[in-house]
Coordinates of C-alpha atoms in Angstrom, one line a residue:
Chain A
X268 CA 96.0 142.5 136.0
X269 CA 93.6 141.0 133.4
X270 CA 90.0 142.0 134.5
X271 CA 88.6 138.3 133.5
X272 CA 91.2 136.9 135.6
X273 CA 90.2 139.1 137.9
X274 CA 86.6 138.8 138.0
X275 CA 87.0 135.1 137.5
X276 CA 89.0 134.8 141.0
X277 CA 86.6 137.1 142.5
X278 CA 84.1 135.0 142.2
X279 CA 85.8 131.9 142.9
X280 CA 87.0 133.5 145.5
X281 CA 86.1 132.0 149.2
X282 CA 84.8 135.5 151.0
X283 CA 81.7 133.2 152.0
X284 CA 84.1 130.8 154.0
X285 CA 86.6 134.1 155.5
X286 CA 83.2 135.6 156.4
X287 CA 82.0 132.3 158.3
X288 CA 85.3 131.5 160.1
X289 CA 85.3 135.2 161.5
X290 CA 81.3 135.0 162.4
X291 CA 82.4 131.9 164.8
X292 CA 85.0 133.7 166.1
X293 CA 82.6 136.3 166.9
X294 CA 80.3 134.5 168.2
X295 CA 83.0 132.0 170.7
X296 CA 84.0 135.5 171.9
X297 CA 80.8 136.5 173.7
X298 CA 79.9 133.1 175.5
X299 CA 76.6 131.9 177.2
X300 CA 75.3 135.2 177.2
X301 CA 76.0 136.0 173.9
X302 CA 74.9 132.9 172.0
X303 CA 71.3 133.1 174.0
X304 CA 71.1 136.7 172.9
X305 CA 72.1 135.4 169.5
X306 CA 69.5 132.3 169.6
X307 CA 66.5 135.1 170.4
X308 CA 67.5 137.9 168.0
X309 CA 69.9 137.1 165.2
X310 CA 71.8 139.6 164.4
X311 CA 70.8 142.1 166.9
X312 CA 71.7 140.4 170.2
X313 CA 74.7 141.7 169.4
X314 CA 74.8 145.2 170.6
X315 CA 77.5 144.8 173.0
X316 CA 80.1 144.3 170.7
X317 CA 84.0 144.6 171.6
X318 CA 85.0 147.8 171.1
X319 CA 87.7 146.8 168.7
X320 CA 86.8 146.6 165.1
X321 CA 86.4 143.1 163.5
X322 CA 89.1 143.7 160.6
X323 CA 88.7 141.6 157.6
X324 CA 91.6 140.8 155.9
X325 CA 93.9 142.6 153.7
X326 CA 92.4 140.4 150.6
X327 CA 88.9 141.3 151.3
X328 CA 89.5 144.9 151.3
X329 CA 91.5 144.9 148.5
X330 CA 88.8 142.5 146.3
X331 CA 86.0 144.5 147.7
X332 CA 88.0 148.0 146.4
X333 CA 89.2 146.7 142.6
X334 CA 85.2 145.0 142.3
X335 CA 84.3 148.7 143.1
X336 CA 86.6 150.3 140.7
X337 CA 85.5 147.8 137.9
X338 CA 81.9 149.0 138.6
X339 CA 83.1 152.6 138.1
X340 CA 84.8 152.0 135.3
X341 CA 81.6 150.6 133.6
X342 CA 79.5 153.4 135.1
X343 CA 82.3 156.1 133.6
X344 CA 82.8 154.8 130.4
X345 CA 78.7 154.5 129.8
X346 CA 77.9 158.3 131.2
X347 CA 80.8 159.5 128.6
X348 CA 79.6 157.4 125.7
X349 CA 76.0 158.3 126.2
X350 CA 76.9 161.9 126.3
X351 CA 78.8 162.0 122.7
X352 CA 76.2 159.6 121.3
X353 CA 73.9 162.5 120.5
X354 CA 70.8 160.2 121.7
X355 CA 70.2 162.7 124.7
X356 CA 68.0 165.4 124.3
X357 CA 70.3 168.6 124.6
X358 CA 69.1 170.9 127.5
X359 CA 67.1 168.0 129.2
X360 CA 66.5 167.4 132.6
X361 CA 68.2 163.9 131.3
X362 CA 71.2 166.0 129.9
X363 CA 71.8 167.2 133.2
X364 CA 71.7 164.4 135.5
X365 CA 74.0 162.3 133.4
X366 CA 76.8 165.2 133.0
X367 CA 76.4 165.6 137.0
X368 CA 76.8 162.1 137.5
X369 CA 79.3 161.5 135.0
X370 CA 81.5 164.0 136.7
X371 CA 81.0 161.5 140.2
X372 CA 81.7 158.5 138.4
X373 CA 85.2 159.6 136.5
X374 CA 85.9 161.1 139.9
X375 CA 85.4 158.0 142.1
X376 CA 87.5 155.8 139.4
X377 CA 90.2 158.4 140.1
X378 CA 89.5 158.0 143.5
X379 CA 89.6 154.9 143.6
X380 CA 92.8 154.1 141.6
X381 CA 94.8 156.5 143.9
X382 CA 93.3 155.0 147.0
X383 CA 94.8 151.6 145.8
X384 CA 97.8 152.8 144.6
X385 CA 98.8 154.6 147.6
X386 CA 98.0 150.9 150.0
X387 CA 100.5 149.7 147.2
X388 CA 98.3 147.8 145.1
X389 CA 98.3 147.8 141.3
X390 CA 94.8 148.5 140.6
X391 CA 92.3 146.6 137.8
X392 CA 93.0 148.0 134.2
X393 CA 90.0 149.1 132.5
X394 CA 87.9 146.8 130.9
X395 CA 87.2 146.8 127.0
X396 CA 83.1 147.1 127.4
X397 CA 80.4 146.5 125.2
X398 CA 77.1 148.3 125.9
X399 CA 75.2 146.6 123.3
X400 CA 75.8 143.1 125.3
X401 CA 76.7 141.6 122.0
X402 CA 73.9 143.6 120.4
X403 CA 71.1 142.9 122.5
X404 CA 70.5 147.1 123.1
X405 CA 71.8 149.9 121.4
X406 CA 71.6 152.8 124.0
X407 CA 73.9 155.1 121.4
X408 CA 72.1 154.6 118.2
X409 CA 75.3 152.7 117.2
X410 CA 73.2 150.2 115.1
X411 CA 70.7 152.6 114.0
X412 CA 67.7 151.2 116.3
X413 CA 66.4 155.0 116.2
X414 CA 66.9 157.2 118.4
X415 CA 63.6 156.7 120.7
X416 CA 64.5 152.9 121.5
X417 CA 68.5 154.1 122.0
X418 CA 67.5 156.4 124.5
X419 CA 64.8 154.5 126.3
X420 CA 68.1 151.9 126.6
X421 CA 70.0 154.7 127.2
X422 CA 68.0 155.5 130.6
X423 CA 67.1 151.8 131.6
X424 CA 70.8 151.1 131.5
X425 CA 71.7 153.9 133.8
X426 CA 69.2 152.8 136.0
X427 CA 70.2 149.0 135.8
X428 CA 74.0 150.6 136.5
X429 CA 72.9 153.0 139.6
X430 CA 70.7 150.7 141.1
X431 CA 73.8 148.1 141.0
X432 CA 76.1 150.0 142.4
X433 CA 74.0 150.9 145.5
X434 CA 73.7 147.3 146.2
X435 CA 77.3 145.9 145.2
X436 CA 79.2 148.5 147.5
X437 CA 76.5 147.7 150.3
X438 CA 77.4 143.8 149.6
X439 CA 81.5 144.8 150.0
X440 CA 80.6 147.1 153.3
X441 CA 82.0 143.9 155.5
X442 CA 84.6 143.7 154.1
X443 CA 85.8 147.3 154.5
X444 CA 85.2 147.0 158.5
X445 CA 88.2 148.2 160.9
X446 CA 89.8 149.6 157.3
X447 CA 89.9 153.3 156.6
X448 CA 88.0 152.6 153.5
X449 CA 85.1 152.0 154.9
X450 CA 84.1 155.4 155.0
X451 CA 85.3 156.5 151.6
X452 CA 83.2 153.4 150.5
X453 CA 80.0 154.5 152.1
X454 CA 80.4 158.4 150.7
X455 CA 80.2 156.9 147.2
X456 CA 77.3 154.6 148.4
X457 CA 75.0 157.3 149.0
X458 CA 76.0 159.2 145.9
X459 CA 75.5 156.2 143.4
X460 CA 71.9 155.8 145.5
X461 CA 71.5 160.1 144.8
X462 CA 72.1 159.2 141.0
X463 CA 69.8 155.8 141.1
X464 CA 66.9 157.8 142.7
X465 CA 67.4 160.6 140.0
X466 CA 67.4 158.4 137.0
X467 CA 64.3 156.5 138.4
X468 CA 62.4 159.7 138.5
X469 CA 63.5 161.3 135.2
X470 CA 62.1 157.6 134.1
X471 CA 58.8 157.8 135.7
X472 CA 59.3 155.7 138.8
X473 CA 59.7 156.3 142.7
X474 CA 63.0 156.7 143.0
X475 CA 62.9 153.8 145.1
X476 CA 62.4 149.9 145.0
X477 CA 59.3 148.6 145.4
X478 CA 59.7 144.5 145.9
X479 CA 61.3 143.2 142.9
X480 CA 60.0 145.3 140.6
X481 CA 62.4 146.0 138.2
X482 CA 60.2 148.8 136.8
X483 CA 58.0 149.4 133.8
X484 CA 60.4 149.9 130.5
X485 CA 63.0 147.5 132.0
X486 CA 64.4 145.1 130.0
X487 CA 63.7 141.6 131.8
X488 CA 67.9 140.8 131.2
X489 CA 68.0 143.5 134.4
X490 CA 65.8 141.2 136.5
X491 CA 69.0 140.2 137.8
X492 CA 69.6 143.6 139.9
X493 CA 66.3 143.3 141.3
X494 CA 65.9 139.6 142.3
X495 CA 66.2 139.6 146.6
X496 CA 64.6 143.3 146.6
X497 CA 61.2 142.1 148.3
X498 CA 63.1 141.4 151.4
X499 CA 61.2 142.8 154.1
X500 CA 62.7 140.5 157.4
X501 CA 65.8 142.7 158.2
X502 CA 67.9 141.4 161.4
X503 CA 65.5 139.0 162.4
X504 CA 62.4 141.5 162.7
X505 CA 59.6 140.8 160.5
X506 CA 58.5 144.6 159.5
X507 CA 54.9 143.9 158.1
X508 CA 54.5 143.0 161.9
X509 CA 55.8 146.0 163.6
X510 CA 53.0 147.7 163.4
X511 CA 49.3 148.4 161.1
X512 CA 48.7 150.8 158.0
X513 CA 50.7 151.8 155.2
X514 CA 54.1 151.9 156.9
X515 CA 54.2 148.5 157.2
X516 CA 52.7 146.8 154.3
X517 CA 55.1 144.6 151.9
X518 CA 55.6 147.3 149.4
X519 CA 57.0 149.9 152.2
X520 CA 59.1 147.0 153.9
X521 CA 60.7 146.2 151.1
X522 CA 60.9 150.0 149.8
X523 CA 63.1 151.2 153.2
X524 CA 65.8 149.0 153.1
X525 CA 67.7 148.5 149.8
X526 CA 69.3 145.3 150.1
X527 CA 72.9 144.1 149.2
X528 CA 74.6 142.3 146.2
X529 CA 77.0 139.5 146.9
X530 CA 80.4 140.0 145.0
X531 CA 79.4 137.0 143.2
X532 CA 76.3 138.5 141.9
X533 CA 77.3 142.0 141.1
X534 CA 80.1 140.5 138.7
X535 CA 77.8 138.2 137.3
X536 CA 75.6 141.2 135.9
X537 CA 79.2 143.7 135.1
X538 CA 80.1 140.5 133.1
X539 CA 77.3 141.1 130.9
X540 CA 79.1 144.2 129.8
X541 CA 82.5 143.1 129.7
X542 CA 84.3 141.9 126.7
X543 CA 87.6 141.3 127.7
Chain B
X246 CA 90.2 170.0 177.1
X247 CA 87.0 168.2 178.7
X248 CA 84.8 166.5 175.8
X249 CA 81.8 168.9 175.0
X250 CA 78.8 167.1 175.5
X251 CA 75.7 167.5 173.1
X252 CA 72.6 168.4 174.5
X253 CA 70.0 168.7 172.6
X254 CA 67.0 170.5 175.0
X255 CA 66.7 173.8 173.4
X256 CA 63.0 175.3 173.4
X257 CA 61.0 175.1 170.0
X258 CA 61.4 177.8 167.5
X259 CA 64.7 179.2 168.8
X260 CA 67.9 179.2 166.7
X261 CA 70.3 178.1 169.4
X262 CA 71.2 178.3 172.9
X263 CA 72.0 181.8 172.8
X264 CA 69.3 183.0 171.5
X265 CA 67.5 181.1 173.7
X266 CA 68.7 182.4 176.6
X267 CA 68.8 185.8 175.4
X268 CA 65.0 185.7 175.3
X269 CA 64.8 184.2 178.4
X270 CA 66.2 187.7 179.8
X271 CA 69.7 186.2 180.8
X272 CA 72.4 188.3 179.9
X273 CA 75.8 186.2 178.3
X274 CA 78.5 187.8 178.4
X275 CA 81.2 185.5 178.2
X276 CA 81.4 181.8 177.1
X277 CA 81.7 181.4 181.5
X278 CA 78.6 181.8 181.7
X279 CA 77.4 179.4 179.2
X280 CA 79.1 176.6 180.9
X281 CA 77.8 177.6 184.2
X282 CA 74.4 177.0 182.9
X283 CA 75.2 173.8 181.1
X284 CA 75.1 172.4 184.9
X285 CA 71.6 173.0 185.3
X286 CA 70.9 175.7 187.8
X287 CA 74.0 174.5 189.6
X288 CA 74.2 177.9 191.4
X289 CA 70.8 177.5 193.2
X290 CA 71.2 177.5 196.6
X291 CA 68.8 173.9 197.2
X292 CA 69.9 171.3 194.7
X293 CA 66.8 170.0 192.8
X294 CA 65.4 167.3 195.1
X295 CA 64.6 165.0 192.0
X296 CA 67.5 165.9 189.8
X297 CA 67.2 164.4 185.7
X298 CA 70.0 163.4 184.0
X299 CA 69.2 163.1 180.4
X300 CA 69.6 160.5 178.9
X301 CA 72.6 159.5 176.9
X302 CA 72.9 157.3 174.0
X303 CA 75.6 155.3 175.3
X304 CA 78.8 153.8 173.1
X305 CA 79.7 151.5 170.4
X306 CA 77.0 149.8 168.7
X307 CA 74.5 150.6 170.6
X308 CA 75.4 154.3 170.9
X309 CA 75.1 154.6 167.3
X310 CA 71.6 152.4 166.6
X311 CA 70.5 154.8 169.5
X312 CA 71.8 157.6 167.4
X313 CA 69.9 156.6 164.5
X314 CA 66.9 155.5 166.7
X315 CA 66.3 159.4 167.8
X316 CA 67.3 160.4 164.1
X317 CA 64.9 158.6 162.5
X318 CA 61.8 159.5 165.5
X319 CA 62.6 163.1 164.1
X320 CA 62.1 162.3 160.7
X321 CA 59.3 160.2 161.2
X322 CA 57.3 162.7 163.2
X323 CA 58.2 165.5 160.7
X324 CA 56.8 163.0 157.6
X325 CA 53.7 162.6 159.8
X326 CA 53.1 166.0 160.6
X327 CA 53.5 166.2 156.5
X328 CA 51.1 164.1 155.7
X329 CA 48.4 164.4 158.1
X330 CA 47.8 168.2 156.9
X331 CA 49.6 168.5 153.2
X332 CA 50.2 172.3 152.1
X333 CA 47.6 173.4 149.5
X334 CA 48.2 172.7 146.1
X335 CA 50.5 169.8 146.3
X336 CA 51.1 168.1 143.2
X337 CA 50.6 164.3 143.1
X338 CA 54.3 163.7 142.3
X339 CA 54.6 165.5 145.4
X340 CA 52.4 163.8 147.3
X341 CA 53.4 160.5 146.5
X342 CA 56.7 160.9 147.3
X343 CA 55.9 163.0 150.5
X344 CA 54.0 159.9 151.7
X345 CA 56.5 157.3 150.8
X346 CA 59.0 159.3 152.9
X347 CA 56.5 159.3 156.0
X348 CA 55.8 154.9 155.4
X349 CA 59.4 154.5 155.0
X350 CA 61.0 156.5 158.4
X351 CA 58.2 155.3 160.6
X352 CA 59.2 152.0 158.9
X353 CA 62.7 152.9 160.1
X354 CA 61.6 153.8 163.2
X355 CA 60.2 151.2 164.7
X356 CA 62.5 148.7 163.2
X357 CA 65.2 150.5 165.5
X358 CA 62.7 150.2 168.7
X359 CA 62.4 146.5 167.9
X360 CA 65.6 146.2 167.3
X361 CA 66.9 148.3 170.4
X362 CA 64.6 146.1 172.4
X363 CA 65.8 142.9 170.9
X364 CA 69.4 143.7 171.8
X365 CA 69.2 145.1 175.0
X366 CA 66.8 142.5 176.0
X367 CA 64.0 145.0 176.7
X368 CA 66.4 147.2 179.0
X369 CA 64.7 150.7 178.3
X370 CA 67.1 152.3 180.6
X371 CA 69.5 151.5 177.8
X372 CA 67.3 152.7 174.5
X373 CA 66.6 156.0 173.2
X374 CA 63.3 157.2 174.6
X375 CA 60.7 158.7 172.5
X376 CA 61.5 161.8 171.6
X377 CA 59.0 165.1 171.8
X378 CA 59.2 167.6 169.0
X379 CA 58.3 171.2 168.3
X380 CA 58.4 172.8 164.8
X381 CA 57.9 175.9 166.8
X382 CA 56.7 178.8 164.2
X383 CA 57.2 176.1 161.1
X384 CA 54.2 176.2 158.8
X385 CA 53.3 172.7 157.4
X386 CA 51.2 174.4 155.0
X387 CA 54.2 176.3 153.0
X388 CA 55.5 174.0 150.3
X389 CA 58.9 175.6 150.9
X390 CA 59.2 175.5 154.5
X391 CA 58.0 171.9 154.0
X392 CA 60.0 170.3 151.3
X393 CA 63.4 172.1 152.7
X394 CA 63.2 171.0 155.8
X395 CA 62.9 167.8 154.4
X396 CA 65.6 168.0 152.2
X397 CA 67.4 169.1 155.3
X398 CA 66.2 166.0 157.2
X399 CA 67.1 163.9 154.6
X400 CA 70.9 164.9 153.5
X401 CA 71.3 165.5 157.6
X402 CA 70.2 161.5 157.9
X403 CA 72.9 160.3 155.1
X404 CA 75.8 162.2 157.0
X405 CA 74.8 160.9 159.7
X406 CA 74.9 157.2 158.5
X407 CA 78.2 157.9 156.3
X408 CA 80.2 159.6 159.1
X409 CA 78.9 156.6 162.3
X410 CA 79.2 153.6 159.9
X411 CA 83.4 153.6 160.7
X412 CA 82.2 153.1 164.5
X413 CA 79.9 150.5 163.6
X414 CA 81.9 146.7 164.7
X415 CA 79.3 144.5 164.1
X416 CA 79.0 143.3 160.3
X417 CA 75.4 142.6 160.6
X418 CA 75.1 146.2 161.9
X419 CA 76.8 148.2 159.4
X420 CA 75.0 145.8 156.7
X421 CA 71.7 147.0 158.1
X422 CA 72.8 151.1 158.4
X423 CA 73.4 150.6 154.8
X424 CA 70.0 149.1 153.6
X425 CA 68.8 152.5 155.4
X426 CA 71.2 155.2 154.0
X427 CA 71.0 154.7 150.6
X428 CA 67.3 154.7 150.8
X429 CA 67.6 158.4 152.9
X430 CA 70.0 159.3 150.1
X431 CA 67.0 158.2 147.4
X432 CA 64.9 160.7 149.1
X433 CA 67.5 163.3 149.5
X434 CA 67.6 163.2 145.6
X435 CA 63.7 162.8 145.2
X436 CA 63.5 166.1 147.5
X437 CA 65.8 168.4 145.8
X438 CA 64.5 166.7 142.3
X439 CA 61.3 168.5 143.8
X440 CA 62.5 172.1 145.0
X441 CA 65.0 172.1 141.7
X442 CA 63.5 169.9 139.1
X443 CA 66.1 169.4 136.2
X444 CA 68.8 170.4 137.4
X445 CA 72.0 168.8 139.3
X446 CA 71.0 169.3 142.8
X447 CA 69.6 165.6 143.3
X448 CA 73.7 165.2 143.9
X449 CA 74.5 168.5 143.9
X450 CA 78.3 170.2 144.7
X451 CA 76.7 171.4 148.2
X452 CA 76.4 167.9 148.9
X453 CA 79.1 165.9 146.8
X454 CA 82.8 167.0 147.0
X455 CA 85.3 167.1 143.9
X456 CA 86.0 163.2 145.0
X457 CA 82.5 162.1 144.1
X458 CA 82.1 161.8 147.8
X459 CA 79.0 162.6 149.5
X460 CA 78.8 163.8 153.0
X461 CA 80.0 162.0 156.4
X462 CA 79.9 164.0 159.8
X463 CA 80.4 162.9 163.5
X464 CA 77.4 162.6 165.5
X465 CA 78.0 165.7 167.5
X466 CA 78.2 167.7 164.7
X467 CA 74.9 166.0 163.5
X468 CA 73.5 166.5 166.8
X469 CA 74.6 170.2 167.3
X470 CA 72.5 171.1 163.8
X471 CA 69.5 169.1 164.8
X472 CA 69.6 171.2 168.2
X473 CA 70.0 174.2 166.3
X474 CA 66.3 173.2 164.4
X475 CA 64.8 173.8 167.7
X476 CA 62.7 170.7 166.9
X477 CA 63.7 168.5 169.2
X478 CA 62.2 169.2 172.8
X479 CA 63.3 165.9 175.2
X480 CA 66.8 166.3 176.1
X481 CA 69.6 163.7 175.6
X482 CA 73.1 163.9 175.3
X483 CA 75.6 161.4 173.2
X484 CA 79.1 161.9 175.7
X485 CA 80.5 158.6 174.2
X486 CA 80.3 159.0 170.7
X487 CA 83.1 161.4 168.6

């Protein structure tokens, strides 16, 4: 399957509309009591659910697996590129974290690709990428930018990459509901957020979001993984009003809960690295 | 076989159940025994006029935000502890990240009593009650004793999420559990970047199988470790969750 074709139809793709009909449904299934519990506390009047698992379709759970192995793709071929291109210091804490985490990412493309194979689907052939996003950044010193400036690309990709990942598969988590991927899908989850939090750190920041920030030494073309961060109303409950002190403050709200990346948005940024 | 229920009542400071009855002066001899004591005191010859049942998390949806509910009181009574009376010497890396953790679960916290309260229409009969905890002979002012604890808090919270997110029906739900895991998992790396700086153990092979897959473990496997910390002192039990 050609990835553009792929991504194109992805996008185009109506999960939105699948996602609305099936919320009705929900909803038309609980009655009085249910919509009034709704009306008061969207989402989380809704802790009486049926037992039986809301299962998306087929289609969703299929998109939602082949945009997860395109991420990994990108995320493999980047850790194994940056590791020959000599840019990393040899012995450093950096060394380290990216051989650990390039040994996650190959193994959750394999992973991935026998997960889909065995549900008998032909999974997304590797994308030809381009790093340098048409020569924007040279993380490998390809161009000869010097080998400071490569490897402060180096790391601010890795952390544009991790800190996509955590929010892309969170965005796809509905549509793995009632499938058994959905726990497969949330073990790689808290890995990708494992390697986001690490790379943050080796880059001097919390290894967590505050806001939007994108974080000092980002390059603003990765505003795009941070815009919808600040969020701090989660299920209908304002946090900054649960309670007083530091706990609750913007920068904490927004900090505990990582928020999700549509499938639209999450291609829209893997785009940027994709050639063909 | 009957289900094995989960209790999680054991005094502060002891390993287990055994032990803890072992220094109680009870002999056990035989696993008999144990389940004649799970009953409590059902041998006795007047029946406890005002008997407790402990309370149980319940199923489905709200089984598992009640899960999470008395998950995160733990951690955010641990953080507070932490912070309130930091071990000498702490570094300001250390600190900062120490206190982020303790904003962030008491964050968590009491967006899952809000939340429980919400859904249940104020129904405490149905939510989690707050929890009392004992670090029994724990000493906050060890950096050790402190940070791997919390390292243990922390990869115990993503397993916890990973392995109840399949039981999760609700979209909105799951979407939320989410937002929260990969934030515990942030500070599960953070932690170990602390006790093991530069090295793999932010994701390390205790924690991340040959897949690339982190941990995911039923709540009463989650709940039988937490019991064995000794920590938690108000018993509860989760009989309708795997």
């Amino acid at each position: 399957m050609n990835i553009i074709k792929f991504l194109n139809q992805f996008s185009t793709e109506n999960i939105q509309e699948d996602k609305r009909a099936s919320r009705r449904e929900l909803f038309g299934s609980f009655g009085d009591i249910g919509k009034n519990l709704a009306m008061s506390a969207l989402p989380l009047g809704l802790a009486v659910a049926p037992k039986k698992a809301q299962a998306r379709s087929p289609k969703d759970a299929v998109s939602a697996l082949q945009l997860a192995l395109t991420l990994e793709y990108l995320e493999d071929e980047f850790y194994d590129l940056a590791l020959q291109s000599g840019v990393i210091p040899s012995g450093s804490r950096a060394e380290k974290a990216y051989m650990q985490i390039s040994k996650h990412e190959q193994a959750h493309v394999d992973f991935l690709v026998a997960g889909l194979t065995a549900a008998g689907v032909t999974p997304v052939s590797k994308p030809t990428f381009d790093f340098t996003v048409g020569g924007a950044f040279d993380p490998f010193n390809e161009n000869g930018v010097g080998m400071d400036t490569a490897y402060a690309q180096l790391l601010a990709l890795a952390q544009a990459f991790e800190d996509t990942g955590v929010r892309a598969y969170k965005g796809q988590a509905g549509n793995l509901i009632g499938t058994p991927y959905i726990t497969p899908a949330l073990q790689i989850h808290s890995v990708e957020a494992r390697h986001a939090s690490e790379i943050r750190r080796i880059r001097g920041l919390k290894g967590w979001i505050t806001g939007m920030e994108r974080g000092a030494g980002m390059p603003e073309a990765t505003q795009a993984v941070y815009n919808g961060e600040e969020n701090y109303m989660q299920g209908g409950v304002d946090l900054t009003s649960l309670g007083s002190g530091s706990p609750f403050t913007m920068e904490a709200s927004s900090e505990a809960y990582d928020e999700a990346l549509s499938g639209d948005d999450a291609v829209a940024i893997a785009s940027l690295f994709i050639v063909s | 076989m009957k289900k094995q229920s989960v209790k999680v009542h054991y005094a502060g400071g002891f390993k287990n159940r055994r032990q803890f009855l072992k220094i109680s002066g009870l002999t056990l001899a035989s696993a008999g025994v144990l389940a004649a004591c799970k009953d409590d005191n059902n041998d006795m010859p007047t029946p406890d006029p005002d008997p407790e049942t402990p309370f149980d998390l319940g199923e489905g949806d709200l089984g598992v935000l009640n899960y999470a509910y008395a998950l995160e009181q733990l951690e955010a009574d641990f953080y507070t502890k932490v912070v309130n009376s930091f071990y000498s010497g702490i570094s300001d890396d250390e600190k900062q990240v120490l206190t982020d953790l303790y904003n962030h679960e008491v964050n968590h916290r009491e967006f899952f009593k809000a939340a429980l309260t919400a859904a249940t229409s104020g129904d405490t009969d149905l939510i989690t009650p707050e929890l009392e905890f004992d670090y029994g002979g724990l000493d906050f002012s060890d950096r050790a004793q402190v940070l791997g604890t919390a390292k243990v808090l922390e990869d115990t919270g993503v397993a916890a999420y990973n392995g109840a997110g399949y039981l999760i029906t609700n979209a909105d739900y799951l979407l939320i559990a989410g937002k929260i895991v990969s934030v515990e998992a942030r500070h599960a790396s953070a932690i170990r970047s602390l006790l093991n700086p530069d090295s793999a153990d932010f994701s390390g092979d205790d924690v991340v199988d040959g897949n690339g897959l982190d941990q995911a473990l039923a709540p009463s496997v989650i709940l039988a470790a937490v019991a064995g910390t000794g920590f938690v002192k108000t018993e509860f039990t989760a009989n309708k969750l795997p």
